[in-house]
């Protein structure tokens, strides 16, 4: 009896010392923070091994020296009044709304830009297919760079007076898809309130991806609403093109929100957390 008790206690002790399994995560949607080291540590502790970052150019450059996780760097444009929404930092040193196309290509060649996004046309009050964007989409297509477009709504105090809610409908991306058929395009926020339009568009265009930032954040969307949207996506056969994103929300809550979806298999969760993003961002 004493031997059994001893073995039991040893087993409990062993389990308590065993490392806790952390979900492997590729976060395709993060922004900068004034506390860079703290943000990166939180991501790493949450299982993030790779992330796609977009912010003001200066802030973004402060992430480049030996980050603890692999970072991909995006180009945020156009910048309403030359500023990043919400933080209202200058996007570029000279306060530009639109970065020079020649400069963008130079940064790509130098390995400083891995994707275009967050595309902020909605905040600027223009359509994602506006002709002003064509030179940037052409460069992205030329270098096979992913492009992430903001869709859905916006939070308060974003500082962009020309923001138009109706321009966040993913159906407005169709003209862009037809003009640039080889563009690696993803719908940020999965369309948010326009998720049904996202489902229809992704079902029609099989190269189109989406990230689930915002909708996976229980501080923004109730868990039952998130579950309902995800069920529609999965039932529509989109499990291979949904990617995890936190959008600087509480990443632990968003990871838990996905893990709590009982209708997802472990393999489907693995696809959403990192496998789909690895495929989409491959060059």
mmCIF file of C-alpha atoms in Angstrom:
data_model
loop_
_atom_site.group_PDB
_atom_site.id
_atom_site.type_symbol
_atom_site.label_atom_id
_atom_site.label_comp_id
_atom_site.label_asym_id
_atom_site.label_seq_id
_atom_site.Cartn_x
_atom_site.Cartn_y
_atom_site.Cartn_z
ATOM 1 C CA UNK A 1 0.000 0.000 0.000
ATOM 2 C CA UNK A 2 2.825 2.378 0.926
ATOM 3 C CA UNK A 3 4.577 1.465 -2.313
ATOM 4 C CA UNK A 4 1.479 2.319 -4.358
ATOM 5 C CA UNK A 5 1.138 5.626 -2.547
ATOM 6 C CA UNK A 6 4.785 6.406 -3.203
ATOM 7 C CA UNK A 7 4.420 5.592 -6.909
ATOM 8 C CA UNK A 8 1.308 7.776 -7.095
ATOM 9 C CA UNK A 9 3.111 10.719 -5.503
ATOM 10 C CA UNK A 10 6.065 10.272 -7.828
ATOM 11 C CA UNK A 11 3.734 10.265 -10.841
ATOM 12 C CA UNK A 12 2.043 13.477 -9.678
ATOM 13 C CA UNK A 13 5.426 15.069 -9.116
ATOM 14 C CA UNK A 14 6.595 14.054 -12.599
ATOM 15 C CA UNK A 15 3.483 15.481 -14.225
ATOM 16 C CA UNK A 16 3.858 18.761 -12.375
ATOM 17 C CA UNK A 17 7.422 19.077 -13.671
ATOM 18 C CA UNK A 18 6.513 18.180 -17.248
ATOM 19 C CA UNK A 19 6.374 21.165 -19.623
ATOM 20 C CA UNK A 20 2.869 22.383 -20.449
ATOM 21 C CA UNK A 21 2.094 22.039 -24.142
ATOM 22 C CA UNK A 22 1.793 25.462 -25.766
ATOM 23 C CA UNK A 23 -0.209 25.917 -28.963
ATOM 24 C CA UNK A 24 2.057 26.670 -31.936
ATOM 25 C CA UNK A 25 0.856 29.957 -33.441
ATOM 26 C CA UNK A 26 1.631 32.081 -36.497
ATOM 27 C CA UNK A 27 -0.074 35.431 -35.793
ATOM 28 C CA UNK A 28 -0.647 37.102 -39.166
ATOM 29 C CA UNK A 29 -1.981 40.376 -37.767
ATOM 30 C CA UNK A 30 -0.095 42.380 -35.147
ATOM 31 C CA UNK A 31 0.780 46.064 -34.830
ATOM 32 C CA UNK A 32 3.474 47.950 -33.003
ATOM 33 C CA UNK A 33 3.590 48.735 -29.311
ATOM 34 C CA UNK A 34 5.439 51.329 -27.237
ATOM 35 C CA UNK A 35 6.555 48.388 -25.075
ATOM 36 C CA UNK A 36 8.257 46.332 -27.778
ATOM 37 C CA UNK A 37 10.052 43.796 -25.562
ATOM 38 C CA UNK A 38 6.989 43.176 -23.410
ATOM 39 C CA UNK A 39 4.767 42.644 -26.451
ATOM 40 C CA UNK A 40 7.184 40.160 -27.998
ATOM 41 C CA UNK A 41 7.566 38.247 -24.729
ATOM 42 C CA UNK A 42 3.779 37.945 -24.406
ATOM 43 C CA UNK A 43 3.544 36.610 -27.936
ATOM 44 C CA UNK A 44 6.355 34.126 -27.357
ATOM 45 C CA UNK A 45 4.831 32.884 -24.082
ATOM 46 C CA UNK A 46 1.543 32.376 -25.913
ATOM 47 C CA UNK A 47 3.162 30.018 -28.431
ATOM 48 C CA UNK A 48 3.732 32.514 -31.233
ATOM 49 C CA UNK A 49 6.839 31.584 -33.214
ATOM 50 C CA UNK A 50 6.151 33.852 -36.193
ATOM 51 C CA UNK A 51 4.113 37.025 -36.710
ATOM 52 C CA UNK A 52 3.284 39.542 -39.455
ATOM 53 C CA UNK A 53 3.830 43.085 -38.172
ATOM 54 C CA UNK A 54 2.646 46.407 -39.579
ATOM 55 C CA UNK A 55 2.979 49.816 -37.941
ATOM 56 C CA UNK A 56 4.583 53.191 -38.523
ATOM 57 C CA UNK A 57 7.865 52.754 -40.389
ATOM 58 C CA UNK A 58 9.987 54.117 -37.535
ATOM 59 C CA UNK A 59 8.360 51.925 -34.890
ATOM 60 C CA UNK A 60 8.548 48.902 -37.140
ATOM 61 C CA UNK A 61 12.281 49.384 -37.586
ATOM 62 C CA UNK A 62 12.725 49.165 -33.805
ATOM 63 C CA UNK A 63 11.595 45.506 -34.008
ATOM 64 C CA UNK A 64 14.299 44.434 -36.440
ATOM 65 C CA UNK A 65 17.185 43.703 -34.070
ATOM 66 C CA UNK A 66 17.143 40.080 -32.893
ATOM 67 C CA UNK A 67 13.449 39.631 -32.024
ATOM 68 C CA UNK A 68 12.709 36.441 -30.029
ATOM 69 C CA UNK A 69 10.251 35.325 -32.701
ATOM 70 C CA UNK A 70 10.411 35.415 -36.505
ATOM 71 C CA UNK A 71 8.822 38.638 -37.761
ATOM 72 C CA UNK A 72 7.536 39.493 -41.217
ATOM 73 C CA UNK A 73 7.338 43.216 -41.923
ATOM 74 C CA UNK A 74 4.453 44.906 -43.682
ATOM 75 C CA UNK A 75 3.937 48.237 -45.411
ATOM 76 C CA UNK A 76 0.969 50.174 -44.032
ATOM 77 C CA UNK A 77 -0.743 52.412 -46.621
ATOM 78 C CA UNK A 78 -2.356 54.745 -47.456
ATOM 79 C CA UNK A 79 -1.971 56.644 -44.185
ATOM 80 C CA UNK A 80 -4.878 59.062 -43.555
ATOM 81 C CA UNK A 81 -3.384 62.510 -43.007
ATOM 82 C CA UNK A 82 -0.036 60.717 -42.971
ATOM 83 C CA UNK A 83 -0.808 58.946 -39.689
ATOM 84 C CA UNK A 84 -1.461 55.441 -38.379
ATOM 85 C CA UNK A 85 -5.107 55.096 -37.237
ATOM 86 C CA UNK A 86 -5.605 55.066 -33.444
ATOM 87 C CA UNK A 87 -1.968 55.676 -32.430
ATOM 88 C CA UNK A 88 -1.795 58.683 -34.804
ATOM 89 C CA UNK A 89 1.959 58.304 -35.225
ATOM 90 C CA UNK A 90 3.349 59.473 -38.535
ATOM 91 C CA UNK A 91 3.461 56.505 -40.898
ATOM 92 C CA UNK A 92 6.578 57.835 -42.590
ATOM 93 C CA UNK A 93 9.226 60.316 -41.550
ATOM 94 C CA UNK A 94 8.081 63.020 -43.953
ATOM 95 C CA UNK A 95 4.366 62.658 -43.129
ATOM 96 C CA UNK A 96 3.470 61.098 -46.476
ATOM 97 C CA UNK A 97 0.066 59.570 -47.116
ATOM 98 C CA UNK A 98 1.482 57.564 -50.023
ATOM 99 C CA UNK A 99 5.058 56.256 -49.939
ATOM 100 C CA UNK A 100 7.051 56.571 -53.130
ATOM 101 C CA UNK A 101 6.589 53.540 -55.372
ATOM 102 C CA UNK A 102 10.315 53.539 -56.180
ATOM 103 C CA UNK A 103 11.120 53.607 -52.443
ATOM 104 C CA UNK A 104 8.739 50.703 -51.796
ATOM 105 C CA UNK A 105 10.404 48.590 -54.461
ATOM 106 C CA UNK A 106 13.818 49.448 -53.039
ATOM 107 C CA UNK A 107 12.735 48.286 -49.549
ATOM 108 C CA UNK A 108 11.407 45.036 -50.991
ATOM 109 C CA UNK A 109 14.697 44.393 -52.774
ATOM 110 C CA UNK A 110 16.551 45.110 -49.529
ATOM 111 C CA UNK A 111 14.415 42.518 -47.712
ATOM 112 C CA UNK A 112 12.710 45.074 -45.456
ATOM 113 C CA UNK A 113 9.141 44.500 -46.670
ATOM 114 C CA UNK A 114 7.584 41.018 -46.649
ATOM 115 C CA UNK A 115 3.960 41.959 -47.346
ATOM 116 C CA UNK A 116 1.703 44.939 -48.025
ATOM 117 C CA UNK A 117 -0.713 45.672 -45.217
ATOM 118 C CA UNK A 118 -2.536 46.745 -43.389
ATOM 119 C CA UNK A 119 -4.101 48.321 -46.495
ATOM 120 C CA UNK A 120 -6.040 51.270 -45.052
ATOM 121 C CA UNK A 121 -8.079 52.405 -48.048
ATOM 122 C CA UNK A 122 -11.275 52.240 -45.983
ATOM 123 C CA UNK A 123 -9.836 54.635 -43.392
ATOM 124 C CA UNK A 124 -8.734 56.936 -46.208
ATOM 125 C CA UNK A 125 -12.250 56.942 -47.655
ATOM 126 C CA UNK A 126 -11.483 55.189 -50.937
ATOM 127 C CA UNK A 127 -12.254 51.744 -52.338
ATOM 128 C CA UNK A 128 -9.615 48.983 -52.118
ATOM 129 C CA UNK A 129 -9.686 48.855 -55.928
ATOM 130 C CA UNK A 130 -9.054 52.599 -56.322
ATOM 131 C CA UNK A 131 -6.588 53.282 -59.138
ATOM 132 C CA UNK A 132 -4.271 55.038 -56.669
ATOM 133 C CA UNK A 133 -3.476 51.586 -55.271
ATOM 134 C CA UNK A 134 -2.649 49.974 -58.603
ATOM 135 C CA UNK A 135 1.128 50.680 -58.586
ATOM 136 C CA UNK A 136 1.455 49.073 -55.149
ATOM 137 C CA UNK A 137 -0.616 46.028 -56.080
ATOM 138 C CA UNK A 138 1.471 45.659 -59.249
ATOM 139 C CA UNK A 139 4.676 45.593 -57.178
ATOM 140 C CA UNK A 140 3.183 43.060 -54.771
ATOM 141 C CA UNK A 141 2.189 40.854 -57.693
ATOM 142 C CA UNK A 142 5.643 41.244 -59.263
ATOM 143 C CA UNK A 143 7.445 40.118 -56.098
ATOM 144 C CA UNK A 144 4.782 37.619 -54.985
ATOM 145 C CA UNK A 145 4.119 39.531 -51.754
ATOM 146 C CA UNK A 146 0.937 38.879 -49.735
ATOM 147 C CA UNK A 147 -1.492 41.791 -49.404
ATOM 148 C CA UNK A 148 -3.782 42.198 -46.367
ATOM 149 C CA UNK A 149 -6.755 44.565 -46.675
ATOM 150 C CA UNK A 150 -8.682 45.970 -43.704
ATOM 151 C CA UNK A 151 -12.364 45.020 -43.842
ATOM 152 C CA UNK A 152 -15.344 45.350 -41.516
ATOM 153 C CA UNK A 153 -15.830 48.155 -39.020
ATOM 154 C CA UNK A 154 -13.564 50.174 -36.757
ATOM 155 C CA UNK A 155 -13.243 51.031 -33.098
ATOM 156 C CA UNK A 156 -13.717 54.515 -31.655
ATOM 157 C CA UNK A 157 -11.146 57.320 -31.768
ATOM 158 C CA UNK A 158 -9.332 56.124 -34.875
ATOM 159 C CA UNK A 159 -8.697 59.714 -35.986
ATOM 160 C CA UNK A 160 -9.691 59.180 -39.629
ATOM 161 C CA UNK A 161 -12.564 61.520 -40.600
ATOM 162 C CA UNK A 162 -12.883 60.048 -44.103
ATOM 163 C CA UNK A 163 -13.487 56.477 -42.857
ATOM 164 C CA UNK A 164 -16.429 54.837 -44.637
ATOM 165 C CA UNK A 165 -18.043 51.763 -43.079
ATOM 166 C CA UNK A 166 -19.561 50.612 -46.366
ATOM 167 C CA UNK A 167 -16.088 50.429 -47.920
ATOM 168 C CA UNK A 168 -15.245 47.602 -45.514
ATOM 169 C CA UNK A 169 -17.432 45.125 -47.384
ATOM 170 C CA UNK A 170 -15.239 42.346 -48.867
ATOM 171 C CA UNK A 171 -17.353 42.206 -52.054
ATOM 172 C CA UNK A 172 -15.521 45.402 -53.015
ATOM 173 C CA UNK A 173 -12.367 43.322 -53.397
ATOM 174 C CA UNK A 174 -13.730 41.486 -56.429
ATOM 175 C CA UNK A 175 -12.731 44.213 -58.877
ATOM 176 C CA UNK A 176 -9.220 44.100 -57.426
ATOM 177 C CA UNK A 177 -9.071 40.301 -57.747
ATOM 178 C CA UNK A 178 -10.117 40.473 -61.385
ATOM 179 C CA UNK A 179 -7.553 43.179 -62.194
ATOM 180 C CA UNK A 180 -4.702 41.420 -60.360
ATOM 181 C CA UNK A 181 -5.542 37.696 -60.577
ATOM 182 C CA UNK A 182 -2.102 36.575 -59.333
ATOM 183 C CA UNK A 183 -2.205 38.760 -56.211
ATOM 184 C CA UNK A 184 -1.864 36.879 -52.898
ATOM 185 C CA UNK A 185 -4.744 38.574 -51.116
ATOM 186 C CA UNK A 186 -6.120 38.131 -47.613
ATOM 187 C CA UNK A 187 -9.179 39.627 -45.948
ATOM 188 C CA UNK A 188 -8.259 41.070 -42.569
ATOM 189 C CA UNK A 189 -10.853 40.551 -39.807
ATOM 190 C CA UNK A 190 -12.656 38.053 -42.088
ATOM 191 C CA UNK A 191 -14.962 40.867 -43.095
ATOM 192 C CA UNK A 192 -16.187 41.288 -39.504
ATOM 193 C CA UNK A 193 -19.898 42.172 -39.792
ATOM 194 C CA UNK A 194 -19.693 41.383 -43.510
ATOM 195 C CA UNK A 195 -18.662 37.769 -42.880
ATOM 196 C CA UNK A 196 -21.386 36.323 -45.114
ATOM 197 C CA UNK A 197 -19.959 38.299 -48.005
ATOM 198 C CA UNK A 198 -16.529 36.924 -47.080
ATOM 199 C CA UNK A 199 -17.890 33.380 -47.266
ATOM 200 C CA UNK A 200 -19.361 33.950 -50.711
ATOM 201 C CA UNK A 201 -16.246 35.659 -52.070
ATOM 202 C CA UNK A 202 -13.844 33.029 -50.725
ATOM 203 C CA UNK A 203 -16.044 30.263 -52.098
ATOM 204 C CA UNK A 204 -15.846 31.899 -55.516
ATOM 205 C CA UNK A 205 -12.108 32.693 -55.483
ATOM 206 C CA UNK A 206 -10.135 29.778 -54.118
ATOM 207 C CA UNK A 207 -6.854 31.684 -53.780
ATOM 208 C CA UNK A 208 -8.375 34.167 -51.317
ATOM 209 C CA UNK A 209 -7.481 33.855 -47.604
ATOM 210 C CA UNK A 210 -8.797 35.545 -44.439
ATOM 211 C CA UNK A 211 -7.568 36.160 -40.919
ATOM 212 C CA UNK A 212 -9.851 35.862 -37.889
ATOM 213 C CA UNK A 213 -8.526 38.825 -35.919
ATOM 214 C CA UNK A 214 -11.206 40.926 -34.170
ATOM 215 C CA UNK A 215 -13.907 38.253 -34.528
ATOM 216 C CA UNK A 216 -11.883 35.877 -32.312
ATOM 217 C CA UNK A 217 -11.496 38.529 -29.612
ATOM 218 C CA UNK A 218 -14.147 37.894 -26.901
ATOM 219 C CA UNK A 219 -13.736 41.479 -25.713
ATOM 220 C CA UNK A 220 -15.188 42.565 -29.076
ATOM 221 C CA UNK A 221 -17.420 39.698 -30.209
ATOM 222 C CA UNK A 222 -19.357 37.349 -27.947
ATOM 223 C CA UNK A 223 -18.118 33.713 -28.043
ATOM 224 C CA UNK A 224 -21.428 32.395 -29.402
ATOM 225 C CA UNK A 225 -21.303 34.901 -32.269
ATOM 226 C CA UNK A 226 -17.720 33.944 -33.061
ATOM 227 C CA UNK A 227 -18.662 30.259 -32.986
ATOM 228 C CA UNK A 228 -21.545 30.890 -35.383
ATOM 229 C CA UNK A 229 -19.342 32.716 -37.873
ATOM 230 C CA UNK A 230 -16.632 30.063 -37.715
ATOM 231 C CA UNK A 231 -19.187 27.301 -38.197
ATOM 232 C CA UNK A 232 -20.364 29.006 -41.384
ATOM 233 C CA UNK A 233 -16.788 29.291 -42.630
ATOM 234 C CA UNK A 234 -16.025 25.642 -41.907
ATOM 235 C CA UNK A 235 -19.313 24.428 -43.406
ATOM 236 C CA UNK A 236 -18.430 26.411 -46.544
ATOM 237 C CA UNK A 237 -15.172 24.432 -46.823
ATOM 238 C CA UNK A 238 -12.811 27.290 -45.921
ATOM 239 C CA UNK A 239 -10.728 25.499 -43.271
ATOM 240 C CA UNK A 240 -7.593 25.601 -45.448
ATOM 241 C CA UNK A 241 -7.686 29.390 -45.889
ATOM 242 C CA UNK A 242 -8.436 30.769 -42.421
ATOM 243 C CA UNK A 243 -5.496 32.222 -40.475
ATOM 244 C CA UNK A 244 -5.091 33.268 -36.863
ATOM 245 C CA UNK A 245 -4.613 36.952 -36.025
ATOM 246 C CA UNK A 246 -4.766 38.914 -32.780
ATOM 247 C CA UNK A 247 -4.650 42.545 -33.990
ATOM 248 C CA UNK A 248 -2.919 43.515 -30.712
ATOM 249 C CA UNK A 249 -5.837 42.237 -28.649
ATOM 250 C CA UNK A 250 -5.367 39.826 -25.741
ATOM 251 C CA UNK A 251 -3.841 36.968 -27.701
ATOM 252 C CA UNK A 252 -4.413 34.426 -24.933
ATOM 253 C CA UNK A 253 -8.150 35.087 -25.066
ATOM 254 C CA UNK A 254 -8.207 34.755 -28.856
ATOM 255 C CA UNK A 255 -6.270 31.472 -28.746
ATOM 256 C CA UNK A 256 -8.682 30.151 -26.115
ATOM 257 C CA UNK A 257 -11.648 31.243 -28.230
ATOM 258 C CA UNK A 258 -10.429 29.060 -31.099
ATOM 259 C CA UNK A 259 -9.576 26.126 -28.833
ATOM 260 C CA UNK A 260 -13.067 26.246 -27.342
ATOM 261 C CA UNK A 261 -14.732 25.643 -30.720
ATOM 262 C CA UNK A 262 -15.837 22.044 -30.143
ATOM 263 C CA UNK A 263 -16.756 21.460 -33.789
ATOM 264 C CA UNK A 264 -13.127 21.952 -34.867
ATOM 265 C CA UNK A 265 -10.840 18.934 -34.944
ATOM 266 C CA UNK A 266 -7.271 19.199 -33.671
ATOM 267 C CA UNK A 267 -6.073 19.173 -37.272
ATOM 268 C CA UNK A 268 -8.403 22.026 -38.223
ATOM 269 C CA UNK A 269 -7.158 24.078 -35.279
ATOM 270 C CA UNK A 270 -3.581 23.378 -36.337
ATOM 271 C CA UNK A 271 -4.389 24.679 -39.815
ATOM 272 C CA UNK A 272 -5.917 27.868 -38.436
ATOM 273 C CA UNK A 273 -3.173 28.473 -35.883
ATOM 274 C CA UNK A 274 -0.218 28.100 -38.243
ATOM 275 C CA UNK A 275 -0.329 25.690 -41.197
ATOM 276 C CA UNK A 276 -2.513 27.838 -43.466
ATOM 277 C CA UNK A 277 -0.409 30.928 -42.788
ATOM 278 C CA UNK A 278 2.808 29.066 -43.547
ATOM 279 C CA UNK A 279 1.383 28.092 -46.931
ATOM 280 C CA UNK A 280 0.026 31.551 -47.691
ATOM 281 C CA UNK A 281 3.182 33.479 -46.738
ATOM 282 C CA UNK A 282 5.591 31.087 -48.472
ATOM 283 C CA UNK A 283 7.629 32.787 -51.196
#
